[in-house]
PDB file of C-alpha atoms in Angstrom:
ATOM      1  CA  UNK M   1       0.001  -0.361  -0.270  1.00  0.00           C
ATOM      2  CA  UNK M   2       2.846   2.698   0.923  1.00  0.00           C
ATOM      3  CA  UNK M   3       4.438   1.869  -2.663  1.00  0.00           C
ATOM      4  CA  UNK M   4       1.604   2.599  -3.918  1.00  0.00           C
ATOM      5  CA  UNK M   5       0.951   5.951  -2.084  1.00  0.00           C
ATOM      6  CA  UNK M   6       3.790   6.709  -3.444  1.00  0.00           C
ATOM      7  CA  UNK M   7       3.552   6.068  -7.252  1.00  0.00           C
ATOM      8  CA  UNK M   8       0.527   8.237  -6.824  1.00  0.00           C
ATOM      9  CA  UNK M   9       2.161  11.026  -5.013  1.00  0.00           C
ATOM     10  CA  UNK M  10       4.927  10.858  -7.791  1.00  0.00           C
ATOM     11  CA  UNK M  11       2.853  11.540 -10.768  1.00  0.00           C
ATOM     12  CA  UNK M  12       0.701  14.123  -8.729  1.00  0.00           C
ATOM     13  CA  UNK M  13       3.860  15.913  -8.247  1.00  0.00           C
ATOM     14  CA  UNK M  14       4.369  14.874 -11.942  1.00  0.00           C
ATOM     15  CA  UNK M  15       0.998  16.373 -13.505  1.00  0.00           C
ATOM     16  CA  UNK M  16       1.430  19.759 -10.846  1.00  0.00           C
ATOM     17  CA  UNK M  17       5.008  20.098 -12.129  1.00  0.00           C
ATOM     18  CA  UNK M  18       3.718  19.886 -15.971  1.00  0.00           C
ATOM     19  CA  UNK M  19       0.823  22.378 -15.236  1.00  0.00           C
ATOM     20  CA  UNK M  20       3.593  25.129 -13.748  1.00  0.00           C
ATOM     21  CA  UNK M  21       5.510  24.946 -16.824  1.00  0.00           C
ATOM     22  CA  UNK M  22       2.894  25.430 -19.263  1.00  0.00           C
ATOM     23  CA  UNK M  23       2.477  21.782 -20.608  1.00  0.00           C
ATOM     24  CA  UNK M  24      -1.409  22.286 -19.970  1.00  0.00           C
ATOM     25  CA  UNK M  25      -2.579  25.451 -19.524  1.00  0.00           C
ATOM     26  CA  UNK M  26      -5.131  27.802 -17.736  1.00  0.00           C
ATOM     27  CA  UNK M  27      -8.646  25.865 -18.813  1.00  0.00           C
ATOM     28  CA  UNK M  28      -7.312  23.516 -21.043  1.00  0.00           C
ATOM     29  CA  UNK M  29      -7.948  20.154 -20.787  1.00  0.00           C
ATOM     30  CA  UNK M  30      -5.338  17.453 -19.906  1.00  0.00           C
ATOM     31  CA  UNK M  31      -4.816  14.157 -22.032  1.00  0.00           C
ATOM     32  CA  UNK M  32      -6.666  11.328 -21.733  1.00  0.00           C
ATOM     33  CA  UNK M  33      -6.161   8.880 -18.826  1.00  0.00           C
ATOM     34  CA  UNK M  34      -4.916   6.209 -21.301  1.00  0.00           C
ATOM     35  CA  UNK M  35      -2.577   8.485 -22.605  1.00  0.00           C
ATOM     36  CA  UNK M  36      -1.406  10.332 -19.460  1.00  0.00           C
ATOM     37  CA  UNK M  37      -1.134   5.824 -18.312  1.00  0.00           C
ATOM     38  CA  UNK M  38       1.529   5.573 -21.251  1.00  0.00           C
ATOM     39  CA  UNK M  39       3.063   8.919 -21.263  1.00  0.00           C
ATOM     40  CA  UNK M  40       3.855   8.248 -17.448  1.00  0.00           C
ATOM     41  CA  UNK M  41       4.380   4.289 -17.670  1.00  0.00           C
ATOM     42  CA  UNK M  42       2.099   3.498 -14.610  1.00  0.00           C
ATOM     43  CA  UNK M  43      -1.632   2.264 -14.705  1.00  0.00           C
ATOM     44  CA  UNK M  44      -4.634   3.870 -15.683  1.00  0.00           C
ATOM     45  CA  UNK M  45      -5.829   3.371 -11.601  1.00  0.00           C
ATOM     46  CA  UNK M  46      -2.902   5.388 -10.713  1.00  0.00           C
ATOM     47  CA  UNK M  47      -3.163   7.855 -13.033  1.00  0.00           C
ATOM     48  CA  UNK M  48      -7.269   8.512 -11.903  1.00  0.00           C
ATOM     49  CA  UNK M  49      -6.458   8.232  -8.354  1.00  0.00           C
ATOM     50  CA  UNK M  50      -3.455  11.330  -8.660  1.00  0.00           C
ATOM     51  CA  UNK M  51      -5.982  12.996 -10.822  1.00  0.00           C
ATOM     52  CA  UNK M  52      -8.671  12.911  -7.701  1.00  0.00           C
ATOM     53  CA  UNK M  53      -5.876  14.067  -5.829  1.00  0.00           C
ATOM     54  CA  UNK M  54      -5.088  17.412  -7.718  1.00  0.00           C
ATOM     55  CA  UNK M  55      -9.279  17.837  -8.204  1.00  0.00           C
ATOM     56  CA  UNK M  56      -9.309  17.910  -4.423  1.00  0.00           C
ATOM     57  CA  UNK M  57      -6.446  20.431  -4.072  1.00  0.00           C
ATOM     58  CA  UNK M  58      -8.049  22.835  -6.376  1.00  0.00           C
ATOM     59  CA  UNK M  59      -5.395  22.376  -8.994  1.00  0.00           C
ATOM     60  CA  UNK M  60      -7.614  20.449 -11.285  1.00  0.00           C
ATOM     61  CA  UNK M  61     -11.793  20.361 -12.391  1.00  0.00           C
ATOM     62  CA  UNK M  62     -13.628  17.078 -14.203  1.00  0.00           C
ATOM     63  CA  UNK M  63     -16.872  17.338 -15.922  1.00  0.00           C
ATOM     64  CA  UNK M  64     -19.057  14.458 -16.375  1.00  0.00           C
ATOM     65  CA  UNK M  65     -18.821  13.333 -19.759  1.00  0.00           C
ATOM     66  CA  UNK M  66     -16.123  15.989 -20.661  1.00  0.00           C
ATOM     67  CA  UNK M  67     -12.743  15.577 -19.056  1.00  0.00           C
ATOM     68  CA  UNK M  68      -9.994  16.700 -17.106  1.00  0.00           C
ATOM     69  CA  UNK M  69      -9.201  20.895 -16.848  1.00  0.00           C
ATOM     70  CA  UNK M  70      -6.524  22.995 -15.515  1.00  0.00           C
ATOM     71  CA  UNK M  71      -7.954  25.656 -12.609  1.00  0.00           C
ATOM     72  CA  UNK M  72      -6.583  29.007 -13.303  1.00  0.00           C
ATOM     73  CA  UNK M  73      -3.604  29.489 -11.275  1.00  0.00           C
ATOM     74  CA  UNK M  74      -5.010  32.761  -9.837  1.00  0.00           C
ATOM     75  CA  UNK M  75      -7.925  30.555  -8.307  1.00  0.00           C
ATOM     76  CA  UNK M  76      -5.751  28.205  -6.488  1.00  0.00           C
ATOM     77  CA  UNK M  77      -6.021  27.589  -2.413  1.00  0.00           C
ATOM     78  CA  UNK M  78      -3.574  24.619  -2.330  1.00  0.00           C
ATOM     79  CA  UNK M  79       0.197  25.372  -0.680  1.00  0.00           C
ATOM     80  CA  UNK M  80       2.355  23.056  -2.669  1.00  0.00           C
ATOM     81  CA  UNK M  81       0.551  23.772  -5.957  1.00  0.00           C
ATOM     82  CA  UNK M  82       1.188  27.785  -5.171  1.00  0.00           C
ATOM     83  CA  UNK M  83       4.845  27.501  -3.786  1.00  0.00           C
ATOM     84  CA  UNK M  84       5.643  25.341  -6.896  1.00  0.00           C
ATOM     85  CA  UNK M  85       4.012  27.919  -9.495  1.00  0.00           C
ATOM     86  CA  UNK M  86       6.121  30.594  -7.345  1.00  0.00           C
ATOM     87  CA  UNK M  87       9.478  29.203  -7.198  1.00  0.00           C
ATOM     88  CA  UNK M  88       8.970  28.455 -11.621  1.00  0.00           C
ATOM     89  CA  UNK M  89       8.317  32.473 -11.274  1.00  0.00           C
ATOM     90  CA  UNK M  90      10.420  33.930  -8.710  1.00  0.00           C
ATOM     91  CA  UNK M  91      14.450  32.926  -7.278  1.00  0.00           C
ATOM     92  CA  UNK M  92      14.644  31.534  -4.129  1.00  0.00           C
ATOM     93  CA  UNK M  93      14.912  34.267  -2.244  1.00  0.00           C
ATOM     94  CA  UNK M  94      12.192  36.226  -3.046  1.00  0.00           C
ATOM     95  CA  UNK M  95      10.124  32.909  -2.505  1.00  0.00           C
ATOM     96  CA  UNK M  96      11.341  32.421   0.747  1.00  0.00           C
ATOM     97  CA  UNK M  97      10.249  36.018   1.695  1.00  0.00           C
ATOM     98  CA  UNK M  98       6.984  35.885   0.770  1.00  0.00           C
ATOM     99  CA  UNK M  99       7.002  32.110   3.556  1.00  0.00           C
ATOM    100  CA  UNK M 100       8.599  34.950   6.111  1.00  0.00           C
ATOM    101  CA  UNK M 101       5.818  37.053   5.542  1.00  0.00           C
ATOM    102  CA  UNK M 102       3.251  34.122   6.182  1.00  0.00           C
ATOM    103  CA  UNK M 103       5.233  33.697   8.841  1.00  0.00           C
ATOM    104  CA  UNK M 104       5.383  36.675  10.505  1.00  0.00           C
ATOM    105  CA  UNK M 105       1.763  37.364  10.303  1.00  0.00           C
ATOM    106  CA  UNK M 106       0.826  33.966  12.359  1.00  0.00           C
ATOM    107  CA  UNK M 107       4.039  33.486  14.508  1.00  0.00           C
ATOM    108  CA  UNK M 108       3.842  36.949  16.227  1.00  0.00           C
ATOM    109  CA  UNK M 109       0.297  37.393  16.852  1.00  0.00           C
ATOM    110  CA  UNK M 110       0.525  33.463  18.276  1.00  0.00           C
ATOM    111  CA  UNK M 111       3.698  34.455  20.588  1.00  0.00           C
ATOM    112  CA  UNK M 112       1.782  36.600  21.722  1.00  0.00           C
ATOM    113  CA  UNK M 113      -1.247  34.365  22.684  1.00  0.00           C
ATOM    114  CA  UNK M 114       1.459  31.939  23.940  1.00  0.00           C
ATOM    115  CA  UNK M 115       2.459  34.103  26.746  1.00  0.00           C
ATOM    116  CA  UNK M 116      -1.051  34.357  28.185  1.00  0.00           C
ATOM    117  CA  UNK M 117      -1.591  30.606  27.945  1.00  0.00           C
ATOM    118  CA  UNK M 118       1.697  28.833  27.917  1.00  0.00           C
ATOM    119  CA  UNK M 119       1.770  25.311  30.238  1.00  0.00           C
ATOM    120  CA  UNK M 120       4.968  24.859  31.903  1.00  0.00           C
ATOM    121  CA  UNK M 121       5.279  21.648  30.003  1.00  0.00           C
ATOM    122  CA  UNK M 122       5.377  23.729  26.977  1.00  0.00           C
ATOM    123  CA  UNK M 123       7.714  25.838  28.399  1.00  0.00           C
ATOM    124  CA  UNK M 124      10.113  22.757  29.361  1.00  0.00           C
ATOM    125  CA  UNK M 125       9.246  21.564  25.644  1.00  0.00           C
ATOM    126  CA  UNK M 126      10.747  24.616  24.276  1.00  0.00           C
ATOM    127  CA  UNK M 127      13.918  25.275  26.450  1.00  0.00           C
ATOM    128  CA  UNK M 128      14.169  21.631  25.185  1.00  0.00           C
ATOM    129  CA  UNK M 129      14.262  22.567  21.253  1.00  0.00           C
ATOM    130  CA  UNK M 130      16.716  25.551  21.951  1.00  0.00           C
ATOM    131  CA  UNK M 131      19.331  22.823  23.754  1.00  0.00           C
ATOM    132  CA  UNK M 132      18.756  20.820  20.542  1.00  0.00           C
ATOM    133  CA  UNK M 133      19.609  23.357  18.172  1.00  0.00           C
ATOM    134  CA  UNK M 134      22.711  24.563  20.167  1.00  0.00           C
ATOM    135  CA  UNK M 135      23.924  20.700  20.667  1.00  0.00           C
ATOM    136  CA  UNK M 136      23.197  20.469  16.820  1.00  0.00           C
ATOM    137  CA  UNK M 137      24.717  23.359  15.926  1.00  0.00           C
ATOM    138  CA  UNK M 138      27.668  22.585  18.114  1.00  0.00           C
ATOM    139  CA  UNK M 139      28.170  18.803  15.908  1.00  0.00           C
ATOM    140  CA  UNK M 140      27.250  21.365  12.641  1.00  0.00           C
ATOM    141  CA  UNK M 141      24.924  18.945  11.978  1.00  0.00           C
ATOM    142  CA  UNK M 142      22.681  20.824   9.755  1.00  0.00           C
ATOM    143  CA  UNK M 143      19.270  18.852   9.653  1.00  0.00           C
ATOM    144  CA  UNK M 144      18.831  18.111  12.979  1.00  0.00           C
ATOM    145  CA  UNK M 145      19.636  21.717  13.248  1.00  0.00           C
ATOM    146  CA  UNK M 146      16.350  22.992  11.013  1.00  0.00           C
ATOM    147  CA  UNK M 147      14.740  20.565  12.626  1.00  0.00           C
ATOM    148  CA  UNK M 148      14.847  21.463  16.344  1.00  0.00           C
ATOM    149  CA  UNK M 149      14.353  25.233  15.110  1.00  0.00           C
ATOM    150  CA  UNK M 150      11.237  24.749  13.622  1.00  0.00           C
ATOM    151  CA  UNK M 151      10.146  22.301  16.961  1.00  0.00           C
ATOM    152  CA  UNK M 152      10.800  25.468  18.732  1.00  0.00           C
ATOM    153  CA  UNK M 153       8.552  28.001  16.536  1.00  0.00           C
ATOM    154  CA  UNK M 154       5.856  24.666  16.253  1.00  0.00           C
ATOM    155  CA  UNK M 155       5.910  24.555  20.215  1.00  0.00           C
ATOM    156  CA  UNK M 156       4.853  28.245  20.702  1.00  0.00           C
ATOM    157  CA  UNK M 157       2.490  28.122  17.726  1.00  0.00           C
ATOM    158  CA  UNK M 158       0.834  25.253  19.863  1.00  0.00           C
ATOM    159  CA  UNK M 159       1.182  26.962  23.172  1.00  0.00           C
ATOM    160  CA  UNK M 160      -0.951  29.756  21.713  1.00  0.00           C
ATOM    161  CA  UNK M 161      -3.801  27.683  22.388  1.00  0.00           C
ATOM    162  CA  UNK M 162      -5.711  28.024  19.012  1.00  0.00           C
ATOM    163  CA  UNK M 163      -6.394  25.094  16.289  1.00  0.00           C
ATOM    164  CA  UNK M 164      -7.097  27.105  13.556  1.00  0.00           C
ATOM    165  CA  UNK M 165      -4.011  28.601  14.241  1.00  0.00           C
ATOM    166  CA  UNK M 166      -1.887  25.516  14.374  1.00  0.00           C
ATOM    167  CA  UNK M 167      -4.225  23.968  11.137  1.00  0.00           C
ATOM    168  CA  UNK M 168      -3.336  27.087   9.393  1.00  0.00           C
ATOM    169  CA  UNK M 169       0.565  26.542  10.387  1.00  0.00           C
ATOM    170  CA  UNK M 170       1.334  22.850   9.536  1.00  0.00           C
ATOM    171  CA  UNK M 171       1.179  22.516   5.916  1.00  0.00           C
ATOM    172  CA  UNK M 172       4.311  25.304   6.095  1.00  0.00           C
ATOM    173  CA  UNK M 173       6.563  23.322   7.706  1.00  0.00           C
ATOM    174  CA  UNK M 174       7.957  20.783   5.214  1.00  0.00           C
ATOM    175  CA  UNK M 175       8.145  23.889   3.213  1.00  0.00           C
ATOM    176  CA  UNK M 176       9.902  25.801   6.299  1.00  0.00           C
ATOM    177  CA  UNK M 177      12.210  22.818   6.516  1.00  0.00           C
ATOM    178  CA  UNK M 178      13.629  23.182   2.935  1.00  0.00           C
ATOM    179  CA  UNK M 179      14.295  26.964   3.253  1.00  0.00           C
ATOM    180  CA  UNK M 180      15.740  25.981   6.772  1.00  0.00           C
ATOM    181  CA  UNK M 181      18.090  23.888   5.639  1.00  0.00           C
ATOM    182  CA  UNK M 182      19.470  26.611   3.155  1.00  0.00           C
ATOM    183  CA  UNK M 183      20.023  29.170   5.490  1.00  0.00           C
ATOM    184  CA  UNK M 184      21.367  26.443   8.416  1.00  0.00           C
ATOM    185  CA  UNK M 185      24.096  25.475   6.699  1.00  0.00           C
ATOM    186  CA  UNK M 186      26.010  28.774   8.183  1.00  0.00           C
ATOM    187  CA  UNK M 187      26.987  28.700  11.075  1.00  0.00           C
ATOM    188  CA  UNK M 188      26.677  32.519  12.359  1.00  0.00           C
ATOM    189  CA  UNK M 189      22.477  31.985  11.477  1.00  0.00           C
ATOM    190  CA  UNK M 190      21.685  29.007  13.685  1.00  0.00           C
ATOM    191  CA  UNK M 191      24.053  31.473  16.157  1.00  0.00           C
ATOM    192  CA  UNK M 192      21.482  34.046  15.524  1.00  0.00           C
ATOM    193  CA  UNK M 193      18.508  31.835  16.331  1.00  0.00           C
ATOM    194  CA  UNK M 194      19.659  30.947  19.233  1.00  0.00           C
ATOM    195  CA  UNK M 195      19.963  33.936  21.032  1.00  0.00           C
ATOM    196  CA  UNK M 196      16.460  35.098  19.453  1.00  0.00           C
ATOM    197  CA  UNK M 197      15.174  31.216  20.424  1.00  0.00           C
ATOM    198  CA  UNK M 198      16.332  32.132  24.064  1.00  0.00           C
ATOM    199  CA  UNK M 199      15.060  36.034  24.572  1.00  0.00           C
ATOM    200  CA  UNK M 200      11.575  34.580  23.225  1.00  0.00           C
ATOM    201  CA  UNK M 201      11.181  31.705  25.864  1.00  0.00           C
ATOM    202  CA  UNK M 202      12.381  34.463  28.351  1.00  0.00           C
ATOM    203  CA  UNK M 203       9.282  36.613  27.290  1.00  0.00           C
ATOM    204  CA  UNK M 204       7.329  33.671  27.065  1.00  0.00           C
ATOM    205  CA  UNK M 205       8.373  33.093  30.783  1.00  0.00           C
ATOM    206  CA  UNK M 206       7.181  36.019  32.162  1.00  0.00           C
ATOM    207  CA  UNK M 207       3.720  35.948  30.773  1.00  0.00           C
ATOM    208  CA  UNK M 208       4.359  39.587  29.096  1.00  0.00           C
ATOM    209  CA  UNK M 209       2.718  39.316  25.662  1.00  0.00           C
ATOM    210  CA  UNK M 210       4.080  42.886  23.966  1.00  0.00           C
ATOM    211  CA  UNK M 211       7.250  41.379  24.847  1.00  0.00           C
ATOM    212  CA  UNK M 212       7.065  37.707  23.143  1.00  0.00           C
ATOM    213  CA  UNK M 213       5.429  39.988  20.454  1.00  0.00           C
ATOM    214  CA  UNK M 214       8.430  42.353  19.946  1.00  0.00           C
ATOM    215  CA  UNK M 215      10.733  39.358  20.224  1.00  0.00           C
ATOM    216  CA  UNK M 216       8.999  37.357  17.901  1.00  0.00           C
ATOM    217  CA  UNK M 217       8.799  40.217  15.523  1.00  0.00           C
ATOM    218  CA  UNK M 218      13.214  40.731  16.355  1.00  0.00           C
ATOM    219  CA  UNK M 219      13.143  37.234  15.391  1.00  0.00           C
ATOM    220  CA  UNK M 220      11.286  37.011  12.102  1.00  0.00           C
ATOM    221  CA  UNK M 221      13.492  40.634  11.513  1.00  0.00           C
ATOM    222  CA  UNK M 222      17.360  38.781  11.531  1.00  0.00           C
ATOM    223  CA  UNK M 223      15.891  35.815  10.297  1.00  0.00           C
ATOM    224  CA  UNK M 224      14.740  37.796   6.872  1.00  0.00           C
ATOM    225  CA  UNK M 225      18.479  39.219   6.959  1.00  0.00           C
ATOM    226  CA  UNK M 226      19.607  35.958   7.248  1.00  0.00           C
ATOM    227  CA  UNK M 227      17.391  35.104   4.036  1.00  0.00           C
ATOM    228  CA  UNK M 228      18.369  37.728   2.416  1.00  0.00           C
ATOM    229  CA  UNK M 229      22.289  37.804   2.962  1.00  0.00           C
ATOM    230  CA  UNK M 230      22.394  33.537   2.862  1.00  0.00           C
ATOM    231  CA  UNK M 231      19.550  32.523  -0.096  1.00  0.00           C
ATOM    232  CA  UNK M 232      20.648  31.957  -3.130  1.00  0.00           C
ATOM    233  CA  UNK M 233      19.219  34.166  -6.158  1.00  0.00           C
ATOM    234  CA  UNK M 234      18.628  31.546  -8.479  1.00  0.00           C
ATOM    235  CA  UNK M 235      15.619  30.221  -9.800  1.00  0.00           C
ATOM    236  CA  UNK M 236      14.680  27.146  -8.030  1.00  0.00           C
ATOM    237  CA  UNK M 237      12.102  25.475 -10.635  1.00  0.00           C
ATOM    238  CA  UNK M 238      11.543  21.827  -9.832  1.00  0.00           C
ATOM    239  CA  UNK M 239      12.630  18.991 -11.978  1.00  0.00           C
ATOM    240  CA  UNK M 240       9.694  16.680 -13.653  1.00  0.00           C
ATOM    241  CA  UNK M 241      10.065  13.068 -11.631  1.00  0.00           C
ATOM    242  CA  UNK M 242      11.116  10.334 -13.446  1.00  0.00           C
ATOM    243  CA  UNK M 243       7.850   7.710 -12.307  1.00  0.00           C
ATOM    244  CA  UNK M 244       7.694   4.008 -12.308  1.00  0.00           C
ATOM    245  CA  UNK M 245       5.656   1.077 -11.343  1.00  0.00           C
ATOM    246  CA  UNK M 246       1.949   0.144 -12.059  1.00  0.00           C
TER     247      UNK M 246
END
């Protein structure tokens, strides 16, 4: 089952990448399932399942008896699709800054809520996340550092005590991990993160919403500066996956 899910996911990404590349244009119809199956070297069932995923995500729409059509990207609400589209249009630095704008809107307010609602256990978990980040930094483990960095932010989001905020933030994690792996490769960026996280935690422990928001805002500003100085400028257009399977 997991193998089949993986194959479907590859076909989803392949079709999405083709839409973004303009192979299948907005308002236009996709080739027939049989043609896609032959082209992608998978079964018609796999193609059908992948199309259903993209229909559910709002990238495609099906017309009974007519076929499957590409939805105009201006009407997309699917995060993965929008990010792939942005990466085809803009360089990685610009995409990172756009993501940071979203983070700033979500995380500064969440820090204020967390200062009033956090529990002792949540504060302790945040401290552990900073410790994990520090240890990863010392051994130059970029992946572990990026993961610990995002763990801290996830804990702040959860401490805000609003499940709607948690649900809004959750889809961003994979993309934030991708971005953080780039900047966390630089030791000075990791040092900045440790320092800024400690300041945020201090404000949260003090229970001051204003101080917590100010600390998170300062962290977002530092992250923006790090991104501007460290992220690559080259466009990051994703390569089409090569599916193989039933």
